[in-house]
Amino acid sequence: MKTLILASGYGERLFPLSREDRPKQFVKIDGESLLQKTVMRASLLSEQDDIYVITRTELESLVKQHLGEIGINARIILEPSARGTLITNYIGMSKIAEEGNSIVALLPSDHIIEANQTYIEAFKEAEELAKQGYLVVFGIKPTNPHTGYGYIKPGKKISSQGFLVKSFVEKPNKETAQLYINQGYLWNSGMLVTSTETFFRECKRFIPELNIETCSSLTGSFEKKVLEKSDHAAVMRLDVFWTDVGSFQTLYEISEKNKDENAVLGKAELLNAKGNLVVGDNLYLIDVNNLAVIKNGNAVLVCPLASSQKVRDLVKIIRETNPEVLSSKQRVEKPWGYYYVLYESEQYKVKELVINPKQRLSLQSHNYRSEHWIILEGYAKVTVDDNVSILKKDDSIYIPKKSKHRVENPYESTQLKILEIQTGEKLDETDIIRFEDDYGRT
């Protein structure tokens, strides 16, 4: 079985922890990002060469970084932008189908799941049903009347834990959700196993105009446009811990709490406050209960935990009024690592460069600015015109405008951090002339 991990989404429901250029699949929980957790679960189902990650082009370097951190060299499939699971699934399955008909597990990249033996056996059973031509979605046995999930009503039993789907239902209110649980409904996890042959057959039935050429003009949900209409939909009942981390309420529920039932992810002080989720540093709360207080970069969100499902609605408003804040402008991903913009004015700009082990910037020059580098951490191999220097912490070097220069992190396991101060008449990324580049950007 092959695995296709869907990692193109924007993660709007966890704003501002998640941003458009660093969405929630890259948020780390217990030391690992949601994407990393998904890839490691995929390795229980598929060989490394049979694991695919589909993502937006702008997130490619971030995906590579997260894969590298866990030592799994999954294949990356790129799409220009996220236009819904219909197109993401189609592009990914088209790439996999180039190697012939295959059984594929399609996994969202933002779940936390107890990947035990029950989990593995359920996927093996789903694989057998997929060979019979079914689209097999996983239904989680509910533990509470959750109103943030869709539900599936199982029909006729077709395997040990597999059933035909009788109906899909939208997110209910609490009273209806409890009724569904009493009637044996399952949470819709969004995880799917099917064959490439079945996938394309069902797509053609319901969206005959869909092909690889028309992808750029179509949008929508695979679940709505294909899966929920198909008479070949089956549900595999799965009784393990599962959550899609779809709201701050969910993040609170899965986080460790102190004696006052506060979940604090960062550095904060709370006085007479109970049941709060606090994410970020230098946050101070007094006499408040059951709030989500989220600080990340240039944005702070405060809302009742019970209202955290409304964050997506807030993001829609922000997109109209202040769209810049939806991007984590302060952190910019690069193939060699990333940088933070610490301060910016018309006269000068201050950055922190973080260069990954054994990586280097392009050999480049600037027509309109000079730079001053101060080594904050690690060792740097710096080239300025014909001079090569090895610099350590607290060393500094001046780079005049028009000089050819580059910096390299020569070490195997230590990040290199540099404070860069730019001065000049033009301080943007267009003033870069590249002469050599390890990443094909010349």
GROMACS .gro file of C-alpha atoms in nm:
model
  442
    1MET     CA    1   0.000   0.000   0.000
    2LYS     CA    2   0.117   0.351  -0.083
    3THR     CA    3   0.038   0.658   0.129
    4LEU     CA    4  -0.050   1.007   0.006
    5ILE     CA    5  -0.028   1.273   0.278
    6LEU     CA    6  -0.227   1.590   0.214
    7ALA     CA    7  -0.024   1.890   0.331
    8SER     CA    8  -0.144   2.184   0.120
    9GLY     CA    9  -0.398   2.336   0.359
   10TYR     CA   10  -0.385   2.680   0.519
   11GLY     CA   11  -0.484   2.576   0.873
   12GLU     CA   12  -0.712   2.873   0.931
   13ARG     CA   13  -0.875   2.731   1.243
   14LEU     CA   14  -0.552   2.758   1.445
   15PHE     CA   15  -0.469   3.119   1.355
   16PRO     CA   16  -0.244   3.288   1.469
   17LEU     CA   17  -0.046   2.978   1.569
   18SER     CA   18  -0.093   2.870   1.207
   19ARG     CA   19  -0.030   3.108   0.915
   20GLU     CA   20  -0.076   3.074   0.540
   21ASP     CA   21   0.297   3.030   0.486
   22ARG     CA   22   0.342   2.810   0.795
   23PRO     CA   23   0.011   2.624   0.840
   24LYS     CA   24  -0.089   2.400   1.125
   25GLN     CA   25   0.062   2.079   0.983
   26PHE     CA   26   0.399   2.236   1.069
   27VAL     CA   27   0.300   2.326   1.426
   28LYS     CA   28   0.497   2.116   1.674
   29ILE     CA   29   0.317   1.936   1.955
   30ASP     CA   30   0.526   1.735   2.202
   31GLY     CA   31   0.837   1.806   1.996
   32GLU     CA   32   0.706   1.685   1.660
   33SER     CA   33   0.502   1.864   1.396
   34LEU     CA   34   0.165   1.725   1.293
   35LEU     CA   35   0.317   1.651   0.951
   36GLN     CA   36   0.603   1.458   1.109
   37LYS     CA   37   0.361   1.255   1.320
   38THR     CA   38   0.161   1.173   1.006
   39VAL     CA   39   0.467   1.066   0.808
   40MET     CA   40   0.583   0.841   1.090
   41ARG     CA   41   0.238   0.678   1.103
   42ALA     CA   42   0.255   0.633   0.727
   43SER     CA   43   0.580   0.442   0.771
   44LEU     CA   44   0.379   0.176   0.957
   45LEU     CA   45   0.174   0.122   0.641
   46SER     CA   46   0.413   0.186   0.352
   47GLU     CA   47   0.777   0.157   0.257
   48GLN     CA   48   0.961   0.492   0.260
   49ASP     CA   49   0.968   0.511  -0.119
   50ASP     CA   50   0.590   0.459  -0.124
   51ILE     CA   51   0.514   0.760   0.098
   52TYR     CA   52   0.413   1.076  -0.090
   53VAL     CA   53   0.350   1.425   0.049
   54ILE     CA   54   0.153   1.668  -0.165
   55THR     CA   55   0.192   2.033  -0.076
   56ARG     CA   56   0.185   2.385  -0.216
   57THR     CA   57   0.496   2.490  -0.408
   58GLU     CA   58   0.573   2.764  -0.155
   59LEU     CA   59   0.586   2.505   0.126
   60GLU     CA   60   0.830   2.267  -0.044
   61SER     CA   61   1.138   2.374   0.153
   62LEU     CA   62   0.943   2.356   0.480
   63VAL     CA   63   0.825   2.002   0.400
   64LYS     CA   64   1.182   1.899   0.317
   65GLN     CA   65   1.303   2.043   0.646
   66HIS     CA   66   1.045   1.852   0.850
   67LEU     CA   67   1.110   1.528   0.663
   68GLY     CA   68   1.483   1.571   0.713
   69GLU     CA   69   1.440   1.615   1.087
   70ILE     CA   70   1.285   1.267   1.117
   71GLY     CA   71   1.505   1.102   0.855
   72ILE     CA   72   1.226   0.992   0.621
   73ASN     CA   73   1.287   1.072   0.256
   74ALA     CA   74   0.926   1.075   0.135
   75ARG     CA   75   0.845   1.180  -0.221
   76ILE     CA   76   0.710   1.533  -0.261
   77ILE     CA   77   0.437   1.626  -0.509
   78LEU     CA   78   0.376   1.996  -0.571
   79GLU     CA   79   0.059   2.186  -0.657
   80PRO     CA   80   0.046   2.561  -0.724
   81SER     CA   81  -0.211   2.637  -0.453
   82ALA     CA   82  -0.460   2.464  -0.226
   83ARG     CA   83  -0.797   2.447  -0.401
   84GLY     CA   84  -0.966   2.182  -0.191
   85THR     CA   85  -0.928   1.807  -0.148
   86LEU     CA   86  -1.082   1.729  -0.487
   87ILE     CA   87  -0.788   1.883  -0.674
   88THR     CA   88  -0.520   1.794  -0.417
   89ASN     CA   89  -0.629   1.430  -0.421
   90TYR     CA   90  -0.654   1.426  -0.801
   91ILE     CA   91  -0.306   1.567  -0.859
   92GLY     CA   92  -0.154   1.333  -0.602
   93MET     CA   93  -0.333   1.022  -0.727
   94SER     CA   94  -0.241   1.110  -1.087
   95LYS     CA   95   0.126   1.112  -0.993
   96ILE     CA   96   0.100   0.780  -0.811
   97ALA     CA   97  -0.096   0.625  -1.100
   98GLU     CA   98   0.201   0.685  -1.330
   99GLU     CA   99   0.347   0.369  -1.174
  100GLY     CA  100   0.032   0.164  -1.236
  101ASN     CA  101  -0.279   0.082  -1.035
  102SER     CA  102  -0.207   0.104  -0.661
  103ILE     CA  103  -0.391   0.089  -0.330
  104VAL     CA  104  -0.342   0.425  -0.161
  105ALA     CA  105  -0.408   0.554   0.189
  106LEU     CA  106  -0.495   0.924   0.172
  107LEU     CA  107  -0.417   1.089   0.505
  108PRO     CA  108  -0.472   1.447   0.624
  109SER     CA  109  -0.154   1.586   0.778
  110ASP     CA  110  -0.310   1.749   1.085
  111HIS     CA  111  -0.433   1.454   1.294
  112ILE     CA  112  -0.315   1.304   1.620
  113ILE     CA  113  -0.390   0.931   1.634
  114GLU     CA  114  -0.303   0.639   1.857
  115ALA     CA  115  -0.123   0.433   1.593
  116ASN     CA  116  -0.138   0.095   1.768
  117GLN     CA  117  -0.196  -0.258   1.637
  118THR     CA  118  -0.568  -0.189   1.602
  119TYR     CA  119  -0.483   0.101   1.372
  120ILE     CA  120  -0.252  -0.110   1.156
  121GLU     CA  121  -0.502  -0.398   1.130
  122ALA     CA  122  -0.782  -0.158   1.031
  123PHE     CA  123  -0.574  -0.030   0.738
  124LYS     CA  124  -0.494  -0.384   0.629
  125GLU     CA  125  -0.866  -0.466   0.632
  126ALA     CA  126  -0.942  -0.144   0.442
  127GLU     CA  127  -0.678  -0.241   0.186
  128GLU     CA  128  -0.866  -0.565   0.113
  129LEU     CA  129  -1.193  -0.376   0.066
  130ALA     CA  130  -1.016  -0.126  -0.161
  131LYS     CA  131  -0.907  -0.418  -0.379
  132GLN     CA  132  -1.279  -0.495  -0.423
  133GLY     CA  133  -1.345  -0.148  -0.562
  134TYR     CA  134  -1.454   0.043  -0.252
  135LEU     CA  135  -1.373   0.394  -0.136
  136VAL     CA  136  -1.305   0.314   0.230
  137VAL     CA  137  -1.332   0.601   0.478
  138PHE     CA  138  -1.241   0.554   0.844
  139GLY     CA  139  -1.509   0.613   1.105
  140ILE     CA  140  -1.387   0.672   1.459
  141LYS     CA  141  -1.593   0.536   1.748
  142PRO     CA  142  -1.712   0.853   1.927
  143THR     CA  143  -1.617   0.925   2.287
  144ASN     CA  144  -1.845   1.230   2.326
  145PRO     CA  145  -2.114   1.420   2.131
  146HIS     CA  146  -1.860   1.638   1.947
  147THR     CA  147  -2.016   1.914   1.735
  148GLY     CA  148  -1.703   1.988   1.532
  149TYR     CA  149  -1.699   1.661   1.335
  150GLY     CA  150  -1.910   1.514   1.060
  151TYR     CA  151  -2.072   1.176   1.127
  152ILE     CA  152  -2.119   0.857   0.923
  153LYS     CA  153  -2.411   0.613   0.958
  154PRO     CA  154  -2.291   0.258   0.889
  155GLY     CA  155  -2.512   0.029   0.680
  156LYS     CA  156  -2.469  -0.335   0.575
  157LYS     CA  157  -2.168  -0.514   0.723
  158ILE     CA  158  -1.918  -0.625   0.456
  159SER     CA  159  -1.612  -0.725   0.665
  160SER     CA  160  -1.508  -0.762   1.027
  161GLN     CA  161  -1.508  -0.386   1.093
  162GLY     CA  162  -1.625  -0.265   0.752
  163PHE     CA  163  -1.970  -0.146   0.648
  164LEU     CA  164  -2.135   0.013   0.350
  165VAL     CA  165  -2.202   0.381   0.414
  166LYS     CA  166  -2.570   0.447   0.467
  167SER     CA  167  -2.532   0.824   0.498
  168PHE     CA  168  -2.292   1.109   0.568
  169VAL     CA  169  -2.417   1.390   0.794
  170GLU     CA  170  -2.283   1.736   0.864
  171LYS     CA  171  -2.160   1.871   1.196
  172PRO     CA  172  -2.463   1.848   1.430
  173ASN     CA  173  -2.562   2.034   1.745
  174LYS     CA  174  -2.486   1.859   2.074
  175GLU     CA  175  -2.831   1.707   2.117
  176THR     CA  176  -2.830   1.561   1.764
  177ALA     CA  177  -2.472   1.440   1.808
  178GLN     CA  178  -2.574   1.243   2.117
  179LEU     CA  179  -2.864   1.093   1.922
  180TYR     CA  180  -2.622   0.988   1.647
  181ILE     CA  181  -2.393   0.820   1.900
  182ASN     CA  182  -2.686   0.630   2.048
  183GLN     CA  183  -2.770   0.507   1.697
  184GLY     CA  184  -2.417   0.382   1.626
  185TYR     CA  185  -2.291   0.664   1.404
  186LEU     CA  186  -1.914   0.718   1.373
  187TRP     CA  187  -1.701   1.030   1.351
  188ASN     CA  188  -1.586   1.100   0.994
  189SER     CA  189  -1.205   1.107   1.018
  190GLY     CA  190  -1.136   1.212   0.659
  191MET     CA  191  -0.886   0.927   0.617
  192LEU     CA  192  -0.945   0.718   0.305
  193VAL     CA  193  -0.812   0.401   0.141
  194THR     CA  194  -0.888   0.321  -0.221
  195SER     CA  195  -0.723   0.218  -0.545
  196THR     CA  196  -0.616   0.466  -0.808
  197GLU     CA  197  -0.844   0.281  -1.051
  198THR     CA  198  -1.150   0.322  -0.827
  199PHE     CA  199  -1.062   0.683  -0.750
  200PHE     CA  200  -1.051   0.789  -1.116
  201ARG     CA  201  -1.358   0.581  -1.204
  202GLU     CA  202  -1.569   0.754  -0.938
  203CYS     CA  203  -1.430   1.099  -1.025
  204LYS     CA  204  -1.527   1.044  -1.388
  205ARG     CA  205  -1.879   0.935  -1.287
  206PHE     CA  206  -1.956   1.252  -1.095
  207ILE     CA  207  -1.720   1.511  -1.251
  208PRO     CA  208  -1.667   1.401  -1.612
  209GLU     CA  209  -1.491   1.726  -1.703
  210LEU     CA  210  -1.218   1.668  -1.441
  211ASN     CA  211  -0.874   1.580  -1.574
  212ILE     CA  212  -0.519   1.692  -1.509
  213GLU     CA  213  -0.557   1.981  -1.757
  214THR     CA  214  -0.878   2.116  -1.598
  215CYS     CA  215  -0.752   2.099  -1.239
  216SER     CA  216  -0.646   2.462  -1.244
  217SER     CA  217  -1.003   2.579  -1.310
  218LEU     CA  218  -1.185   2.359  -1.057
  219THR     CA  219  -1.216   2.365  -0.678
  220GLY     CA  220  -1.406   2.185  -0.409
  221SER     CA  221  -1.415   1.895  -0.169
  222PHE     CA  222  -1.361   1.536  -0.283
  223GLU     CA  223  -1.589   1.427  -0.002
  224LYS     CA  224  -1.880   1.643  -0.121
  225LYS     CA  225  -1.836   1.605  -0.495
  226VAL     CA  226  -1.750   1.234  -0.513
  227LEU     CA  227  -1.736   1.031  -0.192
  228GLU     CA  228  -2.077   1.123  -0.052
  229LYS     CA  229  -2.244   1.053  -0.388
  230SER     CA  230  -2.080   0.716  -0.451
  231ASP     CA  231  -2.255   0.383  -0.401
  232HIS     CA  232  -1.910   0.228  -0.351
  233ALA     CA  233  -1.840   0.414  -0.025
  234ALA     CA  234  -1.758   0.197   0.276
  235VAL     CA  235  -1.668   0.287   0.633
  236MET     CA  236  -1.407   0.108   0.844
  237ARG     CA  237  -1.485   0.132   1.214
  238LEU     CA  238  -1.175   0.232   1.413
  239ASP     CA  239  -1.169   0.239   1.792
  240VAL     CA  240  -0.852   0.437   1.879
  241PHE     CA  241  -0.776   0.782   2.015
  242TRP     CA  242  -0.810   1.034   1.731
  243THR     CA  243  -0.840   1.408   1.691
  244ASP     CA  244  -0.795   1.640   1.396
  245VAL     CA  245  -0.663   1.931   1.609
  246GLY     CA  246  -0.927   2.141   1.439
  247SER     CA  247  -0.968   2.407   1.706
  248PHE     CA  248  -0.807   2.554   2.013
  249GLN     CA  249  -1.068   2.369   2.219
  250THR     CA  250  -0.923   2.044   2.084
  251LEU     CA  251  -0.566   2.161   2.147
  252TYR     CA  252  -0.667   2.237   2.506
  253GLU     CA  253  -0.824   1.893   2.547
  254ILE     CA  254  -0.509   1.706   2.439
  255SER     CA  255  -0.261   1.928   2.627
  256GLU     CA  256  -0.119   1.863   2.972
  257LYS     CA  257  -0.285   2.074   3.242
  258ASN     CA  258  -0.180   2.209   3.581
  259LYS     CA  259  -0.375   2.193   3.908
  260ASP     CA  260  -0.603   2.476   3.793
  261GLU     CA  261  -0.680   2.296   3.466
  262ASN     CA  262  -0.479   2.552   3.269
  263ALA     CA  263  -0.284   2.429   2.967
  264VAL     CA  264   0.020   2.655   2.928
  265LEU     CA  265   0.238   2.614   2.618
  266GLY     CA  266   0.503   2.878   2.669
  267LYS     CA  267   0.597   3.117   2.950
  268ALA     CA  268   0.299   3.268   3.130
  269GLU     CA  269   0.176   3.355   3.477
  270LEU     CA  270  -0.187   3.310   3.580
  271LEU     CA  271  -0.356   3.441   3.896
  272ASN     CA  272  -0.696   3.308   3.999
  273ALA     CA  273  -0.750   3.177   3.646
  274LYS     CA  274  -0.880   2.832   3.558
  275GLY     CA  275  -0.945   2.619   3.250
  276ASN     CA  276  -0.749   2.837   3.008
  277LEU     CA  277  -0.533   2.752   2.707
  278VAL     CA  278  -0.234   2.987   2.696
  279VAL     CA  279   0.012   2.964   2.406
  280GLY     CA  280   0.311   3.199   2.382
  281ASP     CA  281   0.557   3.381   2.603
  282ASN     CA  282   0.517   3.679   2.838
  283LEU     CA  283   0.143   3.634   2.884
  284TYR     CA  284  -0.026   3.725   3.213
  285LEU     CA  285  -0.386   3.642   3.306
  286ILE     CA  286  -0.591   3.745   3.612
  287ASP     CA  287  -0.943   3.637   3.712
  288VAL     CA  288  -1.037   3.481   3.378
  289ASN     CA  289  -1.162   3.131   3.303
  290ASN     CA  290  -1.201   2.907   2.999
  291LEU     CA  291  -1.023   3.132   2.752
  292ALA     CA  292  -0.791   3.067   2.462
  293VAL     CA  293  -0.508   3.322   2.469
  294ILE     CA  294  -0.277   3.265   2.173
  295LYS     CA  295   0.027   3.481   2.096
  296ASN     CA  296   0.243   3.413   1.793
  297GLY     CA  297   0.460   3.658   1.605
  298ASN     CA  298   0.272   3.977   1.528
  299ALA     CA  299  -0.075   3.862   1.634
  300VAL     CA  300  -0.268   3.776   1.952
  301LEU     CA  301  -0.602   3.594   1.967
  302VAL     CA  302  -0.829   3.596   2.272
  303CYS     CA  303  -1.162   3.412   2.277
  304PRO     CA  304  -1.367   3.175   2.492
  305LEU     CA  305  -1.251   2.820   2.431
  306ALA     CA  306  -1.610   2.729   2.348
  307SER     CA  307  -1.602   2.983   2.063
  308SER     CA  308  -1.275   2.869   1.907
  309GLN     CA  309  -1.459   2.705   1.616
  310LYS     CA  310  -1.532   3.062   1.499
  311VAL     CA  311  -1.165   3.142   1.432
  312ARG     CA  312  -1.208   3.049   1.066
  313ASP     CA  313  -1.487   3.311   1.039
  314LEU     CA  314  -1.253   3.568   1.194
  315VAL     CA  315  -0.982   3.480   0.941
  316LYS     CA  316  -1.226   3.559   0.658
  317ILE     CA  317  -1.271   3.908   0.802
  318ILE     CA  318  -0.895   3.955   0.849
  319ARG     CA  319  -0.837   3.852   0.488
  320GLU     CA  320  -1.047   4.153   0.384
  321THR     CA  321  -0.920   4.405   0.637
  322ASN     CA  322  -0.558   4.315   0.714
  323PRO     CA  323  -0.439   4.024   0.498
  324GLU     CA  324  -0.071   4.080   0.574
  325VAL     CA  325  -0.117   3.943   0.926
  326LEU     CA  326  -0.219   3.603   0.786
  327SER     CA  327   0.141   3.554   0.676
  328SER     CA  328   0.416   3.494   0.931
  329LYS     CA  329   0.612   3.777   0.772
  330GLN     CA  330   0.874   3.768   1.043
  331ARG     CA  331   0.988   3.416   0.947
  332VAL     CA  332   1.077   3.345   0.584
  333GLU     CA  333   1.158   2.988   0.476
  334LYS     CA  334   1.458   2.931   0.249
  335PRO     CA  335   1.608   2.609   0.110
  336TRP     CA  336   1.914   2.662   0.332
  337GLY     CA  337   1.707   2.735   0.647
  338TYR     CA  338   1.510   3.048   0.729
  339TYR     CA  339   1.538   3.403   0.852
  340TYR     CA  340   1.349   3.638   1.081
  341VAL     CA  341   1.300   4.006   1.009
  342LEU     CA  342   1.361   4.158   1.353
  343TYR     CA  343   1.332   4.525   1.255
  344GLU     CA  344   1.275   4.716   0.935
  345SER     CA  345   1.287   5.085   0.843
  346GLU     CA  346   1.369   5.289   0.535
  347GLN     CA  347   1.731   5.327   0.650
  348TYR     CA  348   1.816   4.978   0.773
  349LYS     CA  349   1.687   4.625   0.825
  350VAL     CA  350   1.784   4.369   1.090
  351LYS     CA  351   1.752   3.994   1.031
  352GLU     CA  352   1.840   3.675   1.215
  353LEU     CA  353   1.961   3.412   0.967
  354VAL     CA  354   1.934   3.046   1.070
  355ILE     CA  355   2.136   2.820   0.839
  356ASN     CA  356   2.087   2.445   0.862
  357PRO     CA  357   2.385   2.205   0.891
  358LYS     CA  358   2.589   2.156   0.571
  359GLN     CA  359   2.390   2.427   0.387
  360ARG     CA  360   2.505   2.752   0.231
  361LEU     CA  361   2.362   3.065   0.072
  362SER     CA  362   2.419   3.146  -0.292
  363LEU     CA  363   2.732   3.332  -0.404
  364GLN     CA  364   2.571   3.675  -0.450
  365SER     CA  365   2.612   4.049  -0.449
  366HIS     CA  366   2.393   4.354  -0.386
  367ASN     CA  367   2.399   4.676  -0.586
  368TYR     CA  368   2.225   4.896  -0.331
  369ARG     CA  369   2.305   4.769   0.017
  370SER     CA  370   2.594   4.668   0.240
  371GLU     CA  371   2.568   4.413   0.520
  372HIS     CA  372   2.726   4.354   0.857
  373TRP     CA  373   2.719   3.997   0.995
  374ILE     CA  374   2.765   3.903   1.361
  375ILE     CA  375   2.789   3.533   1.450
  376LEU     CA  376   2.541   3.448   1.726
  377GLU     CA  377   2.578   3.071   1.737
  378GLY     CA  378   2.789   2.807   1.560
  379TYR     CA  379   3.070   2.851   1.309
  380ALA     CA  380   3.054   3.022   0.970
  381LYS     CA  381   3.264   2.985   0.658
  382VAL     CA  382   3.237   3.328   0.495
  383THR     CA  383   3.350   3.424   0.146
  384VAL     CA  384   3.387   3.794   0.054
  385ASP     CA  385   3.532   3.835  -0.296
  386ASP     CA  386   3.862   3.639  -0.285
  387ASN     CA  387   3.885   3.615   0.094
  388VAL     CA  388   3.759   3.313   0.293
  389SER     CA  389   3.724   3.331   0.673
  390ILE     CA  390   3.611   3.095   0.949
  391LEU     CA  391   3.415   3.291   1.209
  392LYS     CA  392   3.295   3.183   1.554
  393LYS     CA  393   3.047   3.325   1.805
  394ASP     CA  394   3.082   3.702   1.857
  395ASP     CA  395   3.301   3.743   1.545
  396SER     CA  396   3.177   3.988   1.285
  397ILE     CA  397   3.244   4.084   0.924
  398TYR     CA  398   3.149   4.372   0.695
  399ILE     CA  399   3.029   4.306   0.339
  400PRO     CA  400   3.043   4.613   0.112
  401LYS     CA  401   2.783   4.654  -0.160
  402LYS     CA  402   2.874   4.500  -0.497
  403SER     CA  403   3.111   4.247  -0.333
  404LYS     CA  404   3.057   3.879  -0.412
  405HIS     CA  405   2.986   3.694  -0.089
  406ARG     CA  406   2.834   3.383   0.063
  407VAL     CA  407   2.812   3.210   0.399
  408GLU     CA  408   2.821   2.838   0.470
  409ASN     CA  409   2.743   2.626   0.774
  410PRO     CA  410   3.017   2.361   0.750
  411TYR     CA  411   2.903   2.148   1.042
  412GLU     CA  412   2.698   1.827   1.039
  413SER     CA  413   2.460   1.883   1.331
  414THR     CA  414   2.468   2.243   1.456
  415GLN     CA  415   2.263   2.533   1.324
  416LEU     CA  416   2.443   2.855   1.237
  417LYS     CA  417   2.278   3.177   1.356
  418ILE     CA  418   2.383   3.518   1.225
  419LEU     CA  419   2.262   3.867   1.304
  420GLU     CA  420   2.251   4.059   0.973
  421ILE     CA  421   2.228   4.437   0.961
  422GLN     CA  422   2.153   4.583   0.617
  423THR     CA  423   2.204   4.949   0.526
  424GLY     CA  424   2.154   5.119   0.191
  425GLU     CA  425   1.909   5.279  -0.045
  426LYS     CA  426   1.723   4.957  -0.132
  427LEU     CA  427   1.656   4.687   0.128
  428ASP     CA  428   1.439   4.425  -0.039
  429GLU     CA  429   1.488   4.077  -0.181
  430THR     CA  430   1.497   4.200  -0.541
  431ASP     CA  431   1.847   4.340  -0.488
  432ILE     CA  432   2.019   4.000  -0.514
  433ILE     CA  433   2.246   3.898  -0.803
  434ARG     CA  434   2.328   3.526  -0.781
  435PHE     CA  435   2.640   3.381  -0.942
  436GLU     CA  436   2.631   3.028  -0.797
  437ASP     CA  437   2.353   2.851  -0.612
  438ASP     CA  438   2.309   2.499  -0.475
  439TYR     CA  439   1.931   2.519  -0.521
  440GLY     CA  440   1.906   2.617  -0.886
  441ARG     CA  441   1.807   2.981  -0.835
  442THR     CA  442   2.070   3.145  -1.060
   0.00000   0.00000   0.00000
